[in-house]
């Protein structure tokens, strides 16, 4: 395999970046990679087996669970359990955090926060979905890990990543030393390095938001959207609007082409819709590592102190120039009292 570098080879190679690493984080990342390949196999044939549609269950978010949501959640928890490096999993699909009790995990030092299948309503229409994960080191040193080990600020993450199941399946992750992207080569069943050292463009011409919520947006967001739509060739406006309905895919596009993804507060989601621990923090870590910005319109996402497991926040994330412009409109028209 001349010139091909697999995810496993890359992880081992980069382990040297962490002089005290004993391979635990490397093993954890590989476990997530394996579960992603299993989920990918089912996502790719979702239309052929009875795994489409609703699981007739509701998650803590009050959202109907798709069968594939439940399946993906089971696969990641199973991989993390057998891998032995994770002591707690906090999942969008679980009401409470899941403490991993297994002989191999008794000395596990890592916490994984995960959205196993983000944007799963896209499955039935064959549109991209994603997995988003965040990895922390447990803070407690004795006894079973607790909720305090999970509720850590985004700046404490040791790694974060996403998988997008789209026209190809990609994993993009960071361990705090840049961002690298891997594309799954089905012919060898390996994620191969395809996007080394990813950097987000400083500016862009694509904005991504669910404009169906327009009437309920903060005034600053409304003003930004109108700014994006005004003709001004000097600043490449009007911008283009793109919205896939899966955060990982919309943010991946911004990472490649430049752009901004926004999910502000709305009447239905007065604190924002997206979850801090397993959607906004990991995506913020990745985008900052690629040279971008992620805030709630005012505060840096990674500095937000979590208070609850499924805490929701507003998010403005992407190319620095675009996010800063949106923040200016928020400061002027929707100042925080
Ligand atoms: P809406 C998917 O449910 C998700 O969490 C993100 O991936 C996505 O960007 C957003 O919510 C879609 O929400 O309200 O626009 O359908």
mmCIF file of N, CA and C and ligand atoms in Angstrom, residues 63 92 115 118-121 210 213 243 245-248 250 261 263 273-275 279, ligand 1:
data_model
loop_
_atom_site.group_PDB
_atom_site.id
_atom_site.type_symbol
_atom_site.label_atom_id
_atom_site.label_comp_id
_atom_site.label_asym_id
_atom_site.label_seq_id
_atom_site.Cartn_x
_atom_site.Cartn_y
_atom_site.Cartn_z
ATOM 1 N N UNK A 63 -37.071 13.368 21.160
ATOM 2 C CA UNK A 63 -37.086 13.112 19.711
ATOM 3 C C UNK A 63 -37.337 11.625 19.449
ATOM 4 N N UNK A 92 -26.137 11.009 23.235
ATOM 5 C CA UNK A 92 -27.402 11.695 22.969
ATOM 6 C C UNK A 92 -28.567 10.729 23.135
ATOM 7 N N UNK A 115 -22.618 11.752 19.919
ATOM 8 C CA UNK A 115 -23.888 11.737 19.205
ATOM 9 C C UNK A 115 -23.721 10.645 18.154
ATOM 10 N N UNK A 118 -25.892 11.624 14.096
ATOM 11 C CA UNK A 118 -26.417 12.996 14.060
ATOM 12 C C UNK A 118 -27.138 13.242 12.731
ATOM 13 N N UNK A 119 -28.323 13.803 12.822
ATOM 14 C CA UNK A 119 -29.076 14.100 11.602
ATOM 15 C C UNK A 119 -29.781 12.874 11.054
ATOM 16 N N UNK A 120 -30.126 11.944 11.962
ATOM 17 C CA UNK A 120 -30.628 10.636 11.499
ATOM 18 C C UNK A 120 -31.926 10.725 10.706
ATOM 19 N N UNK A 121 -32.622 11.849 10.793
ATOM 20 C CA UNK A 121 -33.848 11.959 9.977
ATOM 21 C C UNK A 121 -33.490 11.986 8.490
ATOM 22 N N UNK A 210 -31.207 27.042 9.424
ATOM 23 C CA UNK A 210 -32.572 26.660 9.077
ATOM 24 C C UNK A 210 -33.441 27.919 9.052
ATOM 25 N N UNK A 213 -36.867 28.988 10.759
ATOM 26 C CA UNK A 213 -37.052 29.567 12.098
ATOM 27 C C UNK A 213 -36.888 31.088 12.101
ATOM 28 N N UNK A 243 -28.039 24.034 3.553
ATOM 29 C CA UNK A 243 -28.400 23.469 4.861
ATOM 30 C C UNK A 243 -28.767 21.996 4.675
ATOM 31 N N UNK A 245 -29.007 19.639 7.211
ATOM 32 C CA UNK A 245 -29.808 19.033 8.282
ATOM 33 C C UNK A 245 -29.002 18.048 9.110
ATOM 34 N N UNK A 246 -27.720 18.009 8.868
ATOM 35 C CA UNK A 246 -26.797 17.228 9.696
ATOM 36 C C UNK A 246 -25.588 18.124 9.956
ATOM 37 N N UNK A 247 -25.454 18.518 11.209
ATOM 38 C CA UNK A 247 -24.427 19.510 11.606
ATOM 39 C C UNK A 247 -23.036 19.126 11.114
ATOM 40 N N UNK A 248 -22.695 17.833 11.252
ATOM 41 C CA UNK A 248 -21.337 17.411 10.878
ATOM 42 C C UNK A 248 -21.094 17.665 9.401
ATOM 43 N N UNK A 250 -22.701 19.951 7.413
ATOM 44 C CA UNK A 250 -22.658 21.393 7.142
ATOM 45 C C UNK A 250 -21.341 22.011 7.610
ATOM 46 N N UNK A 261 -21.875 28.049 9.957
ATOM 47 C CA UNK A 261 -23.048 27.252 10.342
ATOM 48 C C UNK A 261 -23.601 27.897 11.618
ATOM 49 N N UNK A 263 -26.829 27.736 14.552
ATOM 50 C CA UNK A 263 -28.091 27.291 15.124
ATOM 51 C C UNK A 263 -28.376 28.186 16.328
ATOM 52 N N UNK A 273 -30.667 24.569 20.109
ATOM 53 C CA UNK A 273 -31.098 23.168 19.961
ATOM 54 C C UNK A 273 -29.929 22.217 20.191
ATOM 55 N N UNK A 274 -28.746 22.599 19.760
ATOM 56 C CA UNK A 274 -27.648 21.634 19.743
ATOM 57 C C UNK A 274 -27.032 21.478 21.125
ATOM 58 N N UNK A 275 -26.536 20.234 21.359
ATOM 59 C CA UNK A 275 -26.065 19.895 22.699
ATOM 60 C C UNK A 275 -24.583 20.261 22.841
ATOM 61 N N UNK A 279 -22.049 17.702 20.678
ATOM 62 C CA UNK A 279 -22.152 18.300 19.340
ATOM 63 C C UNK A 279 -21.292 19.562 19.264
HETATM 64 P P1 LIG B 1 -33.498 21.470 12.434
HETATM 65 C C1 LIG B 1 -29.807 17.114 13.758
HETATM 66 O O1 LIG B 1 -30.997 16.774 14.484
HETATM 67 C C2 LIG B 1 -29.217 18.361 14.407
HETATM 68 O O2 LIG B 1 -28.870 18.058 15.730
HETATM 69 C C3 LIG B 1 -28.046 18.891 13.604
HETATM 70 O O3 LIG B 1 -27.225 17.898 13.109
HETATM 71 C C4 LIG B 1 -28.731 19.667 12.511
HETATM 72 O O4 LIG B 1 -27.919 20.696 11.954
HETATM 73 C C5 LIG B 1 -29.942 20.261 13.243
HETATM 74 O O5 LIG B 1 -30.184 19.414 14.373
HETATM 75 C C6 LIG B 1 -31.179 20.274 12.389
HETATM 76 O O6 LIG B 1 -32.196 20.864 13.174
HETATM 77 O O7 LIG B 1 -34.284 22.105 13.569
HETATM 78 O O8 LIG B 1 -32.993 22.513 11.444
HETATM 79 O O9 LIG B 1 -34.179 20.324 11.768
#
